[in-house]
Tab-separated table of C-alpha atoms in Angstrom:
chain	number	residue	atom	x	y	z
A	227	MET	CA	66.257	49.209	45.943
A	228	ASP	CA	64.322	51.927	44.032
A	229	LEU	CA	60.844	51.431	42.485
A	230	LEU	CA	62.102	51.052	38.920
A	231	ALA	CA	64.556	48.400	39.957
A	232	GLU	CA	61.836	46.521	41.901
A	233	THR	CA	59.459	46.802	38.965
A	234	LEU	CA	61.966	45.298	36.523
A	235	GLU	CA	63.285	42.651	38.934
A	236	ASN	CA	59.801	41.334	39.751
A	237	GLY	CA	58.637	41.566	36.124
A	238	LEU	CA	55.673	43.684	37.168
A	239	GLY	CA	54.297	46.599	35.254
A	240	LEU	CA	55.864	45.731	31.944
A	241	SER	CA	52.977	45.166	29.625
A	242	MET	CA	52.993	44.566	25.875
A	243	THR	CA	50.481	46.557	23.907
A	244	GLU	CA	47.610	44.365	22.687
A	245	VAL	CA	47.298	43.666	18.999
A	246	ARG	CA	44.524	45.859	17.535
A	247	SER	CA	42.493	44.943	14.524
A	248	ASP	CA	42.033	48.694	13.777
A	249	CYS	CA	45.763	49.524	14.197
A	250	PHE	CA	47.072	52.568	12.325
A	251	LEU	CA	50.358	53.067	14.094
A	252	SER	CA	52.555	50.202	15.292
A	253	VAL	CA	55.811	50.935	17.153
A	254	ARG	CA	57.906	47.844	17.882
A	255	GLN	CA	61.011	47.572	20.052
A	256	ILE	CA	62.054	51.137	19.400
A	257	SER	CA	65.368	52.097	21.154
A	258	LYS	CA	67.333	55.336	21.087
A	259	ARG	CA	70.489	56.308	22.831
A	260	PHE	CA	72.153	59.778	23.167
A	261	GLY	CA	75.654	59.105	24.276
A	262	ALA	CA	75.520	57.351	27.600
A	263	GLN	CA	71.824	58.011	28.043
A	264	GLN	CA	69.290	55.339	26.996
A	265	ALA	CA	66.396	57.572	26.031
A	266	LEU	CA	64.103	54.821	24.672
A	267	ASP	CA	64.466	51.108	25.597
A	268	ALA	CA	62.536	48.646	23.495
A	269	VAL	CA	59.346	50.657	23.371
A	270	ASP	CA	56.168	49.030	22.065
A	271	LEU	CA	52.839	50.703	21.404
A	272	GLU	CA	49.866	50.616	19.052
A	273	LEU	CA	47.471	53.338	18.076
A	274	GLY	CA	44.003	52.669	16.700
A	275	SER	CA	42.767	54.387	13.514
A	276	ASP	CA	40.269	56.494	15.462
A	277	GLU	CA	41.979	56.672	18.937
A	278	LEU	CA	43.548	59.193	21.200
A	279	LEU	CA	46.474	57.571	22.930
A	280	VAL	CA	48.184	59.536	25.730
A	281	ILE	CA	51.843	58.922	26.622
A	282	LEU	CA	52.164	59.822	30.317
A	283	GLY	CA	55.462	60.227	32.151
A	284	PRO	CA	57.663	62.585	34.112
A	285	THR	CA	60.332	64.814	32.741
A	286	GLY	CA	63.150	62.658	31.211
A	287	ALA	CA	60.949	59.704	30.612
A	288	GLY	CA	61.572	59.744	26.877
A	289	LYS	CA	58.187	61.137	25.763
A	290	THR	CA	59.460	63.832	23.386
A	291	THR	CA	62.101	61.508	21.922
A	292	LEU	CA	59.427	58.908	21.185
A	293	LEU	CA	57.270	61.502	19.478
A	294	ARG	CA	60.175	62.896	17.425
A	295	THR	CA	61.171	59.390	16.439
A	296	ILE	CA	57.671	58.602	15.195
A	297	ALA	CA	57.655	61.934	13.286
A	298	GLY	CA	61.028	61.077	11.657
A	299	LEU	CA	63.035	63.851	13.358
A	300	GLU	CA	65.103	61.281	15.245
A	301	GLU	CA	66.313	57.947	13.797
A	302	PRO	CA	65.970	54.972	16.062
A	303	ASP	CA	68.952	52.736	16.865
A	304	GLN	CA	66.712	49.676	16.479
A	305	GLY	CA	63.030	48.760	16.108
A	306	SER	CA	60.324	49.560	13.520
A	307	ILE	CA	57.500	52.044	12.927
A	308	VAL	CA	54.628	51.023	10.728
A	309	MET	CA	51.807	53.397	9.657
A	310	ALA	CA	48.766	52.135	7.846
A	311	GLY	CA	50.588	48.869	7.107
A	312	LYS	CA	53.667	50.567	5.636
A	313	ASP	CA	57.106	50.540	7.337
A	314	VAL	CA	58.114	54.220	7.647
A	315	THR	CA	61.096	53.679	9.983
A	316	ARG	CA	63.624	55.144	7.515
A	317	LEU	CA	61.344	57.568	5.657
A	318	GLU	CA	61.895	61.340	5.760
A	319	PRO	CA	59.486	63.369	7.976
A	320	ALA	CA	57.724	64.852	4.883
A	321	GLU	CA	56.995	61.378	3.598
A	322	ARG	CA	55.157	60.297	6.776
A	323	ASP	CA	52.305	62.833	6.521
A	324	VAL	CA	52.077	63.579	10.201
A	325	ALA	CA	51.439	66.874	12.043
A	326	LEU	CA	53.546	67.691	15.118
A	327	VAL	CA	52.401	70.322	17.555
A	328	PHE	CA	54.925	71.556	20.158
A	329	GLN	CA	54.354	73.187	23.566
A	330	ASN	CA	56.108	76.403	22.521
A	331	PHE	CA	53.641	77.395	19.739
A	332	SER	CA	56.328	77.676	16.944
A	333	LEU	CA	54.644	80.509	15.007
A	334	TYR	CA	56.257	83.162	12.860
A	335	PRO	CA	55.693	86.169	15.079
A	336	SER	CA	55.701	88.876	12.382
A	337	TRP	CA	53.288	86.988	10.120
A	338	THR	CA	49.503	87.255	10.376
A	339	VAL	CA	47.469	84.321	11.626
A	340	ARG	CA	46.301	83.763	8.018
A	341	GLU	CA	49.864	83.649	6.719
A	342	ASN	CA	50.880	81.206	9.515
A	343	LEU	CA	47.903	78.948	8.631
A	344	GLU	CA	48.718	79.188	4.886
A	345	PHE	CA	52.414	78.320	5.269
A	346	PRO	CA	52.118	74.446	5.331
A	347	LEU	CA	49.645	74.634	2.404
A	348	ARG	CA	52.125	76.569	0.215
A	349	ALA	CA	54.832	73.969	0.615
A	350	PRO	CA	56.264	72.505	-2.618
A	351	GLY	CA	54.130	69.650	-3.862
A	352	ARG	CA	50.810	70.857	-2.356
A	353	ARG	CA	49.521	72.430	-5.573
A	354	LEU	CA	46.316	73.846	-4.034
A	355	THR	CA	44.399	76.521	-5.893
A	356	GLU	CA	43.817	79.848	-4.181
A	357	SER	CA	40.156	78.898	-3.805
A	358	GLU	CA	40.948	75.529	-2.155
A	359	LEU	CA	43.466	77.321	0.075
A	360	ARG	CA	40.966	79.890	1.231
A	361	GLN	CA	38.314	77.174	1.874
A	362	ARG	CA	40.700	75.275	4.155
A	363	ILE	CA	41.705	78.379	6.092
A	364	GLU	CA	38.061	79.316	6.599
A	365	THR	CA	37.017	75.822	7.727
A	366	VAL	CA	39.846	75.531	10.244
A	367	SER	CA	39.321	79.089	11.540
A	368	GLU	CA	35.700	78.379	12.227
A	369	LEU	CA	36.517	75.027	13.960
A	370	LEU	CA	39.025	76.817	16.319
A	371	LYS	CA	37.038	80.017	16.636
A	372	ILE	CA	39.909	82.185	15.351
A	373	THR	CA	38.248	83.712	12.242
A	374	HIS	CA	38.371	87.140	13.842
A	375	LEU	CA	42.169	86.847	14.342
A	376	LEU	CA	43.160	86.033	10.723
A	377	GLY	CA	44.543	89.551	10.082
A	378	ARG	CA	46.366	89.941	13.384
A	379	ALA	CA	50.118	89.431	13.730
A	380	ALA	CA	51.041	86.244	15.718
A	381	ALA	CA	53.150	88.344	18.091
A	382	LYS	CA	50.013	90.197	19.243
A	383	LEU	CA	48.140	87.015	20.266
A	384	SER	CA	47.552	85.667	23.757
A	385	GLY	CA	49.006	82.321	24.735
A	386	GLY	CA	45.680	80.519	24.227
A	387	GLU	CA	45.223	82.196	20.772
A	388	MET	CA	48.711	81.235	19.747
A	389	GLN	CA	48.178	77.627	20.660
A	390	ARG	CA	44.814	77.592	18.687
A	391	VAL	CA	46.711	78.863	15.694
A	392	ALA	CA	49.483	76.280	16.136
A	393	ILE	CA	46.862	73.543	16.256
A	394	GLY	CA	45.141	75.077	13.275
A	395	ARG	CA	48.366	74.971	11.300
A	396	ALA	CA	48.536	71.273	11.980
A	397	ILE	CA	44.921	70.613	11.131
A	398	VAL	CA	44.818	72.606	7.905
A	399	ARG	CA	47.230	70.112	6.275
A	400	ARG	CA	44.744	67.254	6.892
A	401	PRO	CA	47.454	64.826	7.974
A	402	ARG	CA	46.847	61.182	8.718
A	403	LEU	CA	48.291	61.364	12.261
A	404	PHE	CA	48.446	64.130	14.926
A	405	LEU	CA	51.497	64.147	17.310
A	406	MET	CA	50.982	66.539	20.251
A	407	ASP	CA	53.971	67.293	22.411
A	408	GLU	CA	52.556	68.798	25.678
A	409	PRO	CA	50.641	71.471	23.660
A	410	LEU	CA	48.797	72.847	26.685
A	411	THR	CA	51.701	73.074	29.191
A	412	ASN	CA	52.394	76.766	28.759
A	413	LEU	CA	48.771	77.840	29.347
A	414	ASP	CA	47.088	78.775	32.621
A	415	ALA	CA	44.966	76.134	34.390
A	416	LYS	CA	41.623	77.433	33.288
A	417	LEU	CA	42.611	77.791	29.615
A	418	ARG	CA	44.209	74.358	29.627
A	419	GLU	CA	40.971	72.824	30.828
A	420	SER	CA	38.867	74.572	28.150
A	421	LEU	CA	41.334	73.731	25.338
A	422	ARG	CA	41.487	70.187	26.552
A	423	VAL	CA	37.688	69.859	25.911
A	424	GLU	CA	37.994	71.574	22.564
A	425	LEU	CA	40.823	69.261	21.413
A	426	LEU	CA	38.725	66.188	22.353
A	427	GLU	CA	35.737	67.494	20.373
A	428	LEU	CA	37.942	68.434	17.442
A	429	ARG	CA	39.724	65.038	17.270
A	430	ARG	CA	36.324	63.269	17.289
A	431	GLU	CA	35.033	65.494	14.535
A	432	LEU	CA	38.154	65.052	12.325
A	433	ALA	CA	38.380	61.275	13.137
A	434	ILE	CA	42.236	61.389	12.871
A	435	PRO	CA	44.228	59.329	15.327
A	436	MET	CA	46.234	61.302	17.869
A	437	LEU	CA	49.225	60.625	20.047
A	438	PHE	CA	49.305	63.084	22.912
A	439	VAL	CA	52.278	63.505	25.199
A	440	THR	CA	51.963	64.872	28.709
A	441	HIS	CA	53.313	64.771	32.234
A	442	ASP	CA	49.974	66.050	33.585
A	443	GLN	CA	47.906	63.122	34.960
A	444	ALA	CA	44.691	65.199	34.804
A	445	GLU	CA	45.153	65.568	31.019
A	446	ALA	CA	45.882	61.897	30.631
A	447	LEU	CA	42.963	60.642	32.661
A	448	SER	CA	40.433	63.039	31.140
A	449	MET	CA	41.509	62.813	27.575
A	450	ALA	CA	42.813	59.348	26.806
A	451	ASP	CA	41.044	56.400	25.225
A	452	ARG	CA	44.101	54.581	26.504
A	453	ILE	CA	47.290	55.575	28.382
A	454	VAL	CA	50.857	54.429	27.870
A	455	VAL	CA	52.836	54.934	31.134
A	456	LEU	CA	56.486	55.692	30.289
A	457	ALA	CA	59.410	55.940	32.684
A	458	TYR	CA	63.142	55.845	32.042
A	459	GLY	CA	62.500	55.153	28.424
A	460	LYS	CA	60.455	51.991	29.198
A	461	VAL	CA	56.721	51.256	28.798
A	462	LEU	CA	55.542	50.234	32.229
A	463	GLN	CA	51.875	49.715	31.477
A	464	THR	CA	49.223	50.275	28.800
A	465	GLY	CA	45.521	50.493	29.481
A	466	THR	CA	42.434	52.605	29.878
A	467	PRO	CA	42.567	55.430	32.270
A	468	ARG	CA	40.428	53.506	34.766
A	469	ALA	CA	42.633	50.437	34.566
A	470	ILE	CA	45.800	52.486	35.064
A	471	TYR	CA	44.219	54.289	38.052
A	472	GLU	CA	42.519	51.319	39.750
A	473	GLN	CA	44.835	48.393	38.743
A	474	PRO	CA	48.377	49.644	38.347
A	475	LEU	CA	50.785	46.774	37.806
A	476	SER	CA	53.590	48.326	39.842
A	477	PRO	CA	54.165	50.989	42.455
A	478	LEU	CA	55.934	53.143	39.834
A	479	VAL	CA	52.779	53.186	37.706
A	480	ALA	CA	50.592	53.769	40.781
A	481	LEU	CA	52.533	56.934	41.644
A	482	GLN	CA	51.998	58.361	38.120
A	483	VAL	CA	48.321	58.921	38.675
A	484	GLY	CA	46.259	60.235	41.563
A	485	GLN	CA	46.410	63.523	43.449
A	486	PRO	CA	47.527	63.074	46.132
A	487	ALA	CA	49.493	60.018	45.031
A	488	MET	CA	48.804	56.495	46.246
A	489	ASN	CA	50.005	55.737	49.771
A	490	LEU	CA	52.672	53.107	49.804
A	491	VAL	CA	53.615	51.425	53.084
A	492	ARG	CA	56.097	48.568	53.554
A	493	VAL	CA	54.278	45.787	55.531
A	494	LYS	CA	54.813	42.351	56.797
A	495	LEU	CA	52.177	39.558	57.235
A	496	MET	CA	51.902	38.770	60.964
A	497	GLY	CA	49.124	36.429	61.898
A	498	ASP	CA	46.044	37.440	60.008
A	499	ALA	CA	47.058	41.139	59.561
A	500	TRP	CA	49.393	43.235	57.404
A	501	VAL	CA	51.454	45.379	59.802
A	502	ALA	CA	53.753	48.356	59.249
A	503	ALA	CA	57.421	48.399	60.295
A	504	ASP	CA	56.432	49.916	63.693
A	505	GLN	CA	54.052	46.981	64.244
A	506	THR	CA	50.889	49.035	63.561
A	507	PRO	CA	48.262	46.715	62.054
A	508	LEU	CA	46.895	48.323	58.859
A	509	CYS	CA	44.341	45.813	57.579
A	510	ARG	CA	43.369	42.191	57.757
A	511	ALA	CA	44.856	39.871	55.162
A	512	ALA	CA	41.449	38.288	54.541
A	513	ASP	CA	39.995	41.737	53.609
A	514	ILE	CA	42.295	42.176	50.644
A	515	ASP	CA	40.644	41.472	47.333
A	516	ALA	CA	41.969	38.029	46.391
A	517	SER	CA	42.291	39.109	42.755
A	518	GLN	CA	44.852	41.652	43.798
A	519	VAL	CA	47.134	39.091	45.440
A	520	ARG	CA	49.498	37.500	42.899
A	521	GLU	CA	50.697	34.733	45.247
A	522	HIS	CA	49.699	33.432	48.579
A	523	PRO	CA	51.981	35.190	51.135
A	524	SER	CA	53.602	33.225	53.995
A	525	GLN	CA	54.031	34.452	57.519
A	526	ASN	CA	56.592	37.353	57.789
A	527	ALA	CA	56.306	37.856	54.030
A	528	GLU	CA	57.184	41.509	53.090
A	529	ARG	CA	55.102	43.477	50.597
A	530	LEU	CA	54.312	47.114	49.632
A	531	LEU	CA	50.713	47.937	50.569
A	532	GLY	CA	49.212	50.541	48.232
A	533	PHE	CA	45.945	52.401	48.973
A	534	ARG	CA	44.522	55.585	47.454
A	535	PRO	CA	43.872	58.551	49.825
A	536	GLU	CA	40.081	58.345	49.045
A	537	HIS	CA	40.101	54.819	50.412
A	538	VAL	CA	41.206	55.958	53.907
A	539	ALA	CA	38.440	56.860	56.419
A	540	LEU	CA	39.454	59.023	59.308
A	541	PHE	CA	37.519	57.015	61.808
A	542	GLY	CA	36.539	53.376	62.408
A	543	GLY	CA	40.057	51.956	62.820
A	544	SER	CA	41.739	50.596	65.894
A	545	THR	CA	45.044	52.573	66.014
A	546	GLU	CA	45.668	56.290	66.516
A	547	ALA	CA	47.024	58.814	64.070
A	548	VAL	CA	47.721	62.512	64.376
A	549	ILE	CA	46.499	64.998	61.779
A	550	LYS	CA	49.377	67.104	60.527
A	551	VAL	CA	47.927	69.229	57.664
A	552	VAL	CA	44.393	69.892	56.471
A	553	GLU	CA	43.749	71.202	52.940
A	554	PHE	CA	40.153	72.289	52.244
A	555	VAL	CA	39.443	72.569	48.500
A	556	GLY	CA	35.624	72.834	48.454
A	557	ALA	CA	34.072	69.490	47.558
A	558	SER	CA	36.727	67.576	49.408
A	559	THR	CA	39.361	67.886	52.095
A	560	THR	CA	42.894	66.421	51.886
A	561	VAL	CA	44.428	65.417	55.184
A	562	LEU	CA	47.995	64.506	55.884
A	563	LEU	CA	48.364	62.094	58.823
A	564	THR	CA	51.208	60.772	60.843
A	565	TRP	CA	50.316	57.074	61.113
A	566	ALA	CA	52.214	53.839	61.329
A	567	GLY	CA	55.488	55.720	61.563
A	568	GLN	CA	55.068	57.615	58.359
A	569	GLU	CA	53.036	60.219	56.554
A	570	VAL	CA	49.735	59.071	54.935
A	571	HIS	CA	47.207	61.045	52.884
A	572	ALA	CA	43.471	60.766	53.240
A	573	VAL	CA	40.767	62.538	51.194
A	574	THR	CA	37.415	63.078	52.908
A	575	SER	CA	34.265	65.108	52.080
A	576	GLY	CA	34.545	68.917	52.214
A	577	SER	CA	32.183	68.958	55.238
A	578	SER	CA	34.770	67.182	57.380
A	579	GLU	CA	35.661	69.526	60.241
A	580	VAL	CA	39.111	68.271	61.417
A	581	LYS	CA	42.106	70.350	62.248
A	582	PRO	CA	45.848	69.908	62.722
A	583	GLY	CA	46.678	68.186	65.979
A	584	ASP	CA	43.372	66.150	66.078
A	585	ILE	CA	43.718	62.476	67.055
A	586	VAL	CA	41.861	60.072	64.687
A	587	LYS	CA	41.593	56.335	64.111
A	588	PRO	CA	42.110	55.748	60.355
A	589	ARG	CA	40.616	52.736	58.576
A	590	ILE	CA	41.747	51.506	55.116
A	591	ASP	CA	39.201	50.081	52.710
A	592	ALA	CA	41.265	46.914	52.266
A	593	SER	CA	39.024	45.699	49.500
A	594	ARG	CA	40.483	48.521	47.321
A	595	ALA	CA	44.044	48.092	48.478
A	596	LEU	CA	46.860	46.596	46.434
A	597	LEU	CA	49.805	44.390	47.455
A	598	PHE	CA	52.983	44.824	45.409
């Protein structure tokens, strides 16, 4: 049985979004199907009036479909979308007053930066004076540090500059909601990191709620006020970054965050210990945090033991493991072990001097382990 099936069968990981007193956006039971594919399946989420909510999930999870449905570019098969107390489920995109930023920049290449920024302000119904229009362009250009680019053609910009302009085009409208569809994906790692920080500062300064879609766990953990974990069109868990990381409600959620991912080992309770399939004892049952055990297991009960790589010490245990791969990354070292009949990751300090082929005796910090 796969992890999604287990999650659904056991009723674990499926969490309703809490009711917020400061709610700006409320999505209730939104479903969307494309032919035989169920893209969204009864999705619930809420976004506060001054919150950055990140939707985290792998490719195909339904993230972009959800964003497009909220923007009005897709019509849901069922469910409702409420913004600022008003049902907007059937409203046209222009009537929702939201700004959607895509990952592929979406600029007019032959236009200058100024012309690209002005475009949404010259739409029918805006009725801005030339003075007001100039003021908005100047304000946004200063915020995004692109004033020196205003006369340059979009086609001559770097990737980072293009994305700044795309974000600027969304901001200049002063929408009531930002929808960001993996806006940093096409940038290199260093630029992604710097723009991540700038986006956070910008959102705080503007005090406009933001829904940010990503498959990148680093973006989710570092940016979000709260995270919605989405998989196969279903919301598996909603919570703060720390709660999602430390208290995942299912193995499927646990695997979404953490690099390397959480170790998951099938175990059976034998005597006072949880042992792997090859009879290797991994930890004492009494050492597992009682709050992490949903029901008192009986002898021979089978579970999935989850433990983060940083909660595995290379020494101090009672059984042997062989080091297979060592990855030194400066402040830490990631070690791949062959232990208990399978591969297990451990993360130690960068000063650890181990090498492939070494024999170690790993020890799990059972107080930080989870039983699924």
